[in-house]
């Protein structure tokens, strides 16, 4: 199966999950608990999947389906978290800080 199709199928599942979970937790006019839950769970799942891939050898197709697919559809905040931590762990502390600040400033500013 092509990688694009794997991402598309995973993305459909992730977006559906995000919509369902946010709908359960979100209340009009209140604190955005749904978005907070989705972002936190997405980051937790991304970290767990990367750990699994490293320790047990998760195949390339599974990684493409799950990470940019399912989790990409669920929340892009998980990608932001993974990329920022990877920069930090590689010793590029300044780039990690710039990535965090840039995403917050530009995202909120836009």
mmCIF file with all atom_site columns, N, CA, C and O in Angstrom, residues 55-89:
data_model
loop_
_atom_site.group_PDB
_atom_site.id
_atom_site.type_symbol
_atom_site.label_atom_id
_atom_site.label_alt_id
_atom_site.label_comp_id
_atom_site.label_asym_id
_atom_site.label_entity_id
_atom_site.label_seq_id
_atom_site.pdbx_PDB_ins_code
_atom_site.Cartn_x
_atom_site.Cartn_y
_atom_site.Cartn_z
_atom_site.occupancy
_atom_site.B_iso_or_equiv
_atom_site.pdbx_formal_charge
_atom_site.auth_seq_id
_atom_site.auth_comp_id
_atom_site.auth_asym_id
_atom_site.auth_atom_id
_atom_site.pdbx_PDB_model_num
ATOM 1   N N  . UNK A 1 55 ? 12.311 0.472  20.603 1.00 0.00 ? 55 UNK A N  1
ATOM 2   C CA . UNK A 1 55 ? 12.620 -0.712 21.395 1.00 0.00 ? 55 UNK A CA 1
ATOM 3   C C  . UNK A 1 55 ? 12.212 -2.028 20.732 1.00 0.00 ? 55 UNK A C  1
ATOM 4   O O  . UNK A 1 55 ? 12.860 -3.042 20.924 1.00 0.00 ? 55 UNK A O  1
ATOM 5   N N  . UNK A 1 56 ? 11.159 -2.012 19.949 1.00 0.00 ? 56 UNK A N  1
ATOM 6   C CA . UNK A 1 56 ? 10.657 -3.260 19.374 1.00 0.00 ? 56 UNK A CA 1
ATOM 7   C C  . UNK A 1 56 ? 10.664 -3.287 17.856 1.00 0.00 ? 56 UNK A C  1
ATOM 8   O O  . UNK A 1 56 ? 10.266 -4.280 17.261 1.00 0.00 ? 56 UNK A O  1
ATOM 9   N N  . UNK A 1 57 ? 11.049 -2.191 17.247 1.00 0.00 ? 57 UNK A N  1
ATOM 10  C CA . UNK A 1 57 ? 11.132 -2.167 15.798 1.00 0.00 ? 57 UNK A CA 1
ATOM 11  C C  . UNK A 1 57 ? 9.785  -2.140 15.097 1.00 0.00 ? 57 UNK A C  1
ATOM 12  O O  . UNK A 1 57 ? 9.414  -3.087 14.421 1.00 0.00 ? 57 UNK A O  1
ATOM 13  N N  . UNK A 1 58 ? 9.049  -1.081 15.276 1.00 0.00 ? 58 UNK A N  1
ATOM 14  C CA . UNK A 1 58 ? 7.784  -0.890 14.572 1.00 0.00 ? 58 UNK A CA 1
ATOM 15  C C  . UNK A 1 58 ? 8.098  -0.637 13.101 1.00 0.00 ? 58 UNK A C  1
ATOM 16  O O  . UNK A 1 58 ? 8.923  0.211  12.784 1.00 0.00 ? 58 UNK A O  1
ATOM 17  N N  . UNK A 1 59 ? 7.455  -1.365 12.202 1.00 0.00 ? 59 UNK A N  1
ATOM 18  C CA . UNK A 1 59 ? 7.747  -1.263 10.777 1.00 0.00 ? 59 UNK A CA 1
ATOM 19  C C  . UNK A 1 59 ? 7.454  0.117  10.202 1.00 0.00 ? 59 UNK A C  1
ATOM 20  O O  . UNK A 1 59 ? 6.691  0.901  10.768 1.00 0.00 ? 59 UNK A O  1
ATOM 21  N N  . UNK A 1 60 ? 8.080  0.401  9.063  1.00 0.00 ? 60 UNK A N  1
ATOM 22  C CA . UNK A 1 60 ? 7.920  1.705  8.414  1.00 0.00 ? 60 UNK A CA 1
ATOM 23  C C  . UNK A 1 60 ? 6.464  2.003  8.069  1.00 0.00 ? 60 UNK A C  1
ATOM 24  O O  . UNK A 1 60 ? 5.994  3.115  8.291  1.00 0.00 ? 60 UNK A O  1
ATOM 25  N N  . UNK A 1 61 ? 5.753  1.024  7.506  1.00 0.00 ? 61 UNK A N  1
ATOM 26  C CA . UNK A 1 61 ? 4.349  1.250  7.145  1.00 0.00 ? 61 UNK A CA 1
ATOM 27  C C  . UNK A 1 61 ? 3.504  1.555  8.376  1.00 0.00 ? 61 UNK A C  1
ATOM 28  O O  . UNK A 1 61 ? 2.650  2.443  8.354  1.00 0.00 ? 61 UNK A O  1
ATOM 29  N N  . UNK A 1 62 ? 3.750  0.834  9.457  1.00 0.00 ? 62 UNK A N  1
ATOM 30  C CA . UNK A 1 62 ? 3.005  1.077  10.696 1.00 0.00 ? 62 UNK A CA 1
ATOM 31  C C  . UNK A 1 62 ? 3.308  2.469  11.240 1.00 0.00 ? 62 UNK A C  1
ATOM 32  O O  . UNK A 1 62 ? 2.402  3.181  11.694 1.00 0.00 ? 62 UNK A O  1
ATOM 33  N N  . UNK A 1 63 ? 4.574  2.868  11.177 1.00 0.00 ? 63 UNK A N  1
ATOM 34  C CA . UNK A 1 63 ? 4.938  4.201  11.658 1.00 0.00 ? 63 UNK A CA 1
ATOM 35  C C  . UNK A 1 63 ? 4.274  5.292  10.833 1.00 0.00 ? 63 UNK A C  1
ATOM 36  O O  . UNK A 1 63 ? 3.769  6.269  11.373 1.00 0.00 ? 63 UNK A O  1
ATOM 37  N N  . UNK A 1 64 ? 4.251  5.125  9.515  1.00 0.00 ? 64 UNK A N  1
ATOM 38  C CA . UNK A 1 64 ? 3.622  6.117  8.633  1.00 0.00 ? 64 UNK A CA 1
ATOM 39  C C  . UNK A 1 64 ? 2.119  6.182  8.888  1.00 0.00 ? 64 UNK A C  1
ATOM 40  O O  . UNK A 1 64 ? 1.527  7.262  8.947  1.00 0.00 ? 64 UNK A O  1
ATOM 41  N N  . UNK A 1 65 ? 1.494  5.036  9.044  1.00 0.00 ? 65 UNK A N  1
ATOM 42  C CA . UNK A 1 65 ? 0.052  4.995  9.319  1.00 0.00 ? 65 UNK A CA 1
ATOM 43  C C  . UNK A 1 65 ? -0.268 5.650  10.658 1.00 0.00 ? 65 UNK A C  1
ATOM 44  O O  . UNK A 1 65 ? -1.201 6.451  10.757 1.00 0.00 ? 65 UNK A O  1
ATOM 45  N N  . UNK A 1 66 ? 0.515  5.337  11.684 1.00 0.00 ? 66 UNK A N  1
ATOM 46  C CA . UNK A 1 66 ? 0.200  5.788  13.038 1.00 0.00 ? 66 UNK A CA 1
ATOM 47  C C  . UNK A 1 66 ? 0.649  7.215  13.343 1.00 0.00 ? 66 UNK A C  1
ATOM 48  O O  . UNK A 1 66 ? -0.119 7.982  13.938 1.00 0.00 ? 66 UNK A O  1
ATOM 49  N N  . UNK A 1 67 ? 1.864  7.578  12.967 1.00 0.00 ? 67 UNK A N  1
ATOM 50  C CA . UNK A 1 67 ? 2.376  8.895  13.373 1.00 0.00 ? 67 UNK A CA 1
ATOM 51  C C  . UNK A 1 67 ? 1.850  10.041 12.507 1.00 0.00 ? 67 UNK A C  1
ATOM 52  O O  . UNK A 1 67 ? 1.042  10.827 12.997 1.00 0.00 ? 67 UNK A O  1
ATOM 53  N N  . UNK A 1 68 ? 2.256  10.185 11.253 1.00 0.00 ? 68 UNK A N  1
ATOM 54  C CA . UNK A 1 68 ? 1.667  11.285 10.480 1.00 0.00 ? 68 UNK A CA 1
ATOM 55  C C  . UNK A 1 68 ? 0.214  11.019 10.095 1.00 0.00 ? 68 UNK A C  1
ATOM 56  O O  . UNK A 1 68 ? -0.540 11.952 9.845  1.00 0.00 ? 68 UNK A O  1
ATOM 57  N N  . UNK A 1 69 ? -0.183 9.748  10.064 1.00 0.00 ? 69 UNK A N  1
ATOM 58  C CA . UNK A 1 69 ? -1.561 9.415  9.719  1.00 0.00 ? 69 UNK A CA 1
ATOM 59  C C  . UNK A 1 69 ? -2.517 9.634  10.877 1.00 0.00 ? 69 UNK A C  1
ATOM 60  O O  . UNK A 1 69 ? -3.145 10.690 10.993 1.00 0.00 ? 69 UNK A O  1
ATOM 61  N N  . UNK A 1 70 ? -2.629 8.640  11.757 1.00 0.00 ? 70 UNK A N  1
ATOM 62  C CA . UNK A 1 70 ? -3.594 8.704  12.858 1.00 0.00 ? 70 UNK A CA 1
ATOM 63  C C  . UNK A 1 70 ? -3.331 9.910  13.760 1.00 0.00 ? 70 UNK A C  1
ATOM 64  O O  . UNK A 1 70 ? -4.233 10.715 14.016 1.00 0.00 ? 70 UNK A O  1
ATOM 65  N N  . UNK A 1 71 ? -2.093 10.048 14.235 1.00 0.00 ? 71 UNK A N  1
ATOM 66  C CA . UNK A 1 71 ? -1.815 11.156 15.154 1.00 0.00 ? 71 UNK A CA 1
ATOM 67  C C  . UNK A 1 71 ? -1.791 12.504 14.453 1.00 0.00 ? 71 UNK A C  1
ATOM 68  O O  . UNK A 1 71 ? -2.136 13.515 15.049 1.00 0.00 ? 71 UNK A O  1
ATOM 69  N N  . UNK A 1 72 ? -1.398 12.522 13.181 1.00 0.00 ? 72 UNK A N  1
ATOM 70  C CA . UNK A 1 72 ? -1.458 13.766 12.419 1.00 0.00 ? 72 UNK A CA 1
ATOM 71  C C  . UNK A 1 72 ? -2.888 14.246 12.234 1.00 0.00 ? 72 UNK A C  1
ATOM 72  O O  . UNK A 1 72 ? -3.167 15.441 12.262 1.00 0.00 ? 72 UNK A O  1
ATOM 73  N N  . UNK A 1 73 ? -3.810 13.296 12.053 1.00 0.00 ? 73 UNK A N  1
ATOM 74  C CA . UNK A 1 73 ? -5.224 13.649 11.963 1.00 0.00 ? 73 UNK A CA 1
ATOM 75  C C  . UNK A 1 73 ? -5.822 13.974 13.323 1.00 0.00 ? 73 UNK A C  1
ATOM 76  O O  . UNK A 1 73 ? -6.749 14.761 13.433 1.00 0.00 ? 73 UNK A O  1
ATOM 77  N N  . UNK A 1 74 ? -5.289 13.350 14.354 1.00 0.00 ? 74 UNK A N  1
ATOM 78  C CA . UNK A 1 74 ? -5.792 13.569 15.709 1.00 0.00 ? 74 UNK A CA 1
ATOM 79  C C  . UNK A 1 74 ? -5.354 14.934 16.221 1.00 0.00 ? 74 UNK A C  1
ATOM 80  O O  . UNK A 1 74 ? -6.150 15.699 16.742 1.00 0.00 ? 74 UNK A O  1
ATOM 81  N N  . UNK A 1 75 ? -4.061 15.257 16.063 1.00 0.00 ? 75 UNK A N  1
ATOM 82  C CA . UNK A 1 75 ? -3.540 16.546 16.496 1.00 0.00 ? 75 UNK A CA 1
ATOM 83  C C  . UNK A 1 75 ? -2.167 16.779 15.902 1.00 0.00 ? 75 UNK A C  1
ATOM 84  O O  . UNK A 1 75 ? -1.322 15.904 15.927 1.00 0.00 ? 75 UNK A O  1
ATOM 85  N N  . UNK A 1 76 ? -1.920 17.961 15.364 1.00 0.00 ? 76 UNK A N  1
ATOM 86  C CA . UNK A 1 76 ? -0.570 18.276 14.909 1.00 0.00 ? 76 UNK A CA 1
ATOM 87  C C  . UNK A 1 76 ? 0.304  18.713 16.074 1.00 0.00 ? 76 UNK A C  1
ATOM 88  O O  . UNK A 1 76 ? 1.513  18.820 15.936 1.00 0.00 ? 76 UNK A O  1
ATOM 89  N N  . UNK A 1 77 ? -0.297 18.925 17.219 1.00 0.00 ? 77 UNK A N  1
ATOM 90  C CA . UNK A 1 77 ? 0.484  19.289 18.394 1.00 0.00 ? 77 UNK A CA 1
ATOM 91  C C  . UNK A 1 77 ? 1.445  18.166 18.766 1.00 0.00 ? 77 UNK A C  1
ATOM 92  O O  . UNK A 1 77 ? 2.529  18.425 19.284 1.00 0.00 ? 77 UNK A O  1
ATOM 93  N N  . UNK A 1 78 ? 1.060  16.913 18.480 1.00 0.00 ? 78 UNK A N  1
ATOM 94  C CA . UNK A 1 78 ? 1.955  15.791 18.767 1.00 0.00 ? 78 UNK A CA 1
ATOM 95  C C  . UNK A 1 78 ? 3.214  15.883 17.915 1.00 0.00 ? 78 UNK A C  1
ATOM 96  O O  . UNK A 1 78 ? 4.310  15.616 18.403 1.00 0.00 ? 78 UNK A O  1
ATOM 97  N N  . UNK A 1 79 ? 3.092  16.285 16.654 1.00 0.00 ? 79 UNK A N  1
ATOM 98  C CA . UNK A 1 79 ? 4.266  16.453 15.799 1.00 0.00 ? 79 UNK A CA 1
ATOM 99  C C  . UNK A 1 79 ? 5.141  17.582 16.342 1.00 0.00 ? 79 UNK A C  1
ATOM 100 O O  . UNK A 1 79 ? 6.370  17.459 16.393 1.00 0.00 ? 79 UNK A O  1
ATOM 101 N N  . UNK A 1 80 ? 4.522  18.671 16.732 1.00 0.00 ? 80 UNK A N  1
ATOM 102 C CA . UNK A 1 80 ? 5.253  19.791 17.339 1.00 0.00 ? 80 UNK A CA 1
ATOM 103 C C  . UNK A 1 80 ? 6.038  19.307 18.562 1.00 0.00 ? 80 UNK A C  1
ATOM 104 O O  . UNK A 1 80 ? 7.216  19.622 18.723 1.00 0.00 ? 80 UNK A O  1
ATOM 105 N N  . UNK A 1 81 ? 5.397  18.532 19.418 1.00 0.00 ? 81 UNK A N  1
ATOM 106 C CA . UNK A 1 81 ? 6.061  18.027 20.618 1.00 0.00 ? 81 UNK A CA 1
ATOM 107 C C  . UNK A 1 81 ? 7.223  17.103 20.291 1.00 0.00 ? 81 UNK A C  1
ATOM 108 O O  . UNK A 1 81 ? 8.320  17.246 20.849 1.00 0.00 ? 81 UNK A O  1
ATOM 109 N N  . UNK A 1 82 ? 7.010  16.162 19.381 1.00 0.00 ? 82 UNK A N  1
ATOM 110 C CA . UNK A 1 82 ? 8.055  15.215 19.005 1.00 0.00 ? 82 UNK A CA 1
ATOM 111 C C  . UNK A 1 82 ? 9.249  15.939 18.389 1.00 0.00 ? 82 UNK A C  1
ATOM 112 O O  . UNK A 1 82 ? 10.403 15.681 18.735 1.00 0.00 ? 82 UNK A O  1
ATOM 113 N N  . UNK A 1 83 ? 8.985  16.873 17.481 1.00 0.00 ? 83 UNK A N  1
ATOM 114 C CA . UNK A 1 83 ? 10.063 17.588 16.812 1.00 0.00 ? 83 UNK A CA 1
ATOM 115 C C  . UNK A 1 83 ? 10.846 18.476 17.778 1.00 0.00 ? 83 UNK A C  1
ATOM 116 O O  . UNK A 1 83 ? 12.082 18.550 17.713 1.00 0.00 ? 83 UNK A O  1
ATOM 117 N N  . UNK A 1 84 ? 10.152 19.124 18.701 1.00 0.00 ? 84 UNK A N  1
ATOM 118 C CA . UNK A 1 84 ? 10.820 19.991 19.663 1.00 0.00 ? 84 UNK A CA 1
ATOM 119 C C  . UNK A 1 84 ? 11.682 19.174 20.618 1.00 0.00 ? 84 UNK A C  1
ATOM 120 O O  . UNK A 1 84 ? 12.835 19.536 20.897 1.00 0.00 ? 84 UNK A O  1
ATOM 121 N N  . UNK A 1 85 ? 11.161 18.064 21.114 1.00 0.00 ? 85 UNK A N  1
ATOM 122 C CA . UNK A 1 85 ? 11.937 17.203 22.013 1.00 0.00 ? 85 UNK A CA 1
ATOM 123 C C  . UNK A 1 85 ? 13.128 16.596 21.277 1.00 0.00 ? 85 UNK A C  1
ATOM 124 O O  . UNK A 1 85 ? 14.224 16.501 21.836 1.00 0.00 ? 85 UNK A O  1
ATOM 125 N N  . UNK A 1 86 ? 12.958 16.217 20.018 1.00 0.00 ? 86 UNK A N  1
ATOM 126 C CA . UNK A 1 86 ? 14.074 15.651 19.241 1.00 0.00 ? 86 UNK A CA 1
ATOM 127 C C  . UNK A 1 86 ? 15.205 16.679 19.097 1.00 0.00 ? 86 UNK A C  1
ATOM 128 O O  . UNK A 1 86 ? 16.384 16.319 19.224 1.00 0.00 ? 86 UNK A O  1
ATOM 129 N N  . UNK A 1 87 ? 14.851 17.920 18.832 1.00 0.00 ? 87 UNK A N  1
ATOM 130 C CA . UNK A 1 87 ? 15.871 18.965 18.754 1.00 0.00 ? 87 UNK A CA 1
ATOM 131 C C  . UNK A 1 87 ? 16.596 19.122 20.086 1.00 0.00 ? 87 UNK A C  1
ATOM 132 O O  . UNK A 1 87 ? 17.828 19.188 20.150 1.00 0.00 ? 87 UNK A O  1
ATOM 133 N N  . UNK A 1 88 ? 15.834 19.161 21.158 1.00 0.00 ? 88 UNK A N  1
ATOM 134 C CA . UNK A 1 88 ? 16.400 19.323 22.496 1.00 0.00 ? 88 UNK A CA 1
ATOM 135 C C  . UNK A 1 88 ? 17.326 18.151 22.845 1.00 0.00 ? 88 UNK A C  1
ATOM 136 O O  . UNK A 1 88 ? 18.433 18.342 23.336 1.00 0.00 ? 88 UNK A O  1
ATOM 137 N N  . UNK A 1 89 ? 16.860 16.923 22.576 1.00 0.00 ? 89 UNK A N  1
ATOM 138 C CA . UNK A 1 89 ? 17.656 15.736 22.901 1.00 0.00 ? 89 UNK A CA 1
ATOM 139 C C  . UNK A 1 89 ? 18.931 15.647 22.072 1.00 0.00 ? 89 UNK A C  1
ATOM 140 O O  . UNK A 1 89 ? 19.921 15.079 22.519 1.00 0.00 ? 89 UNK A O  1
#
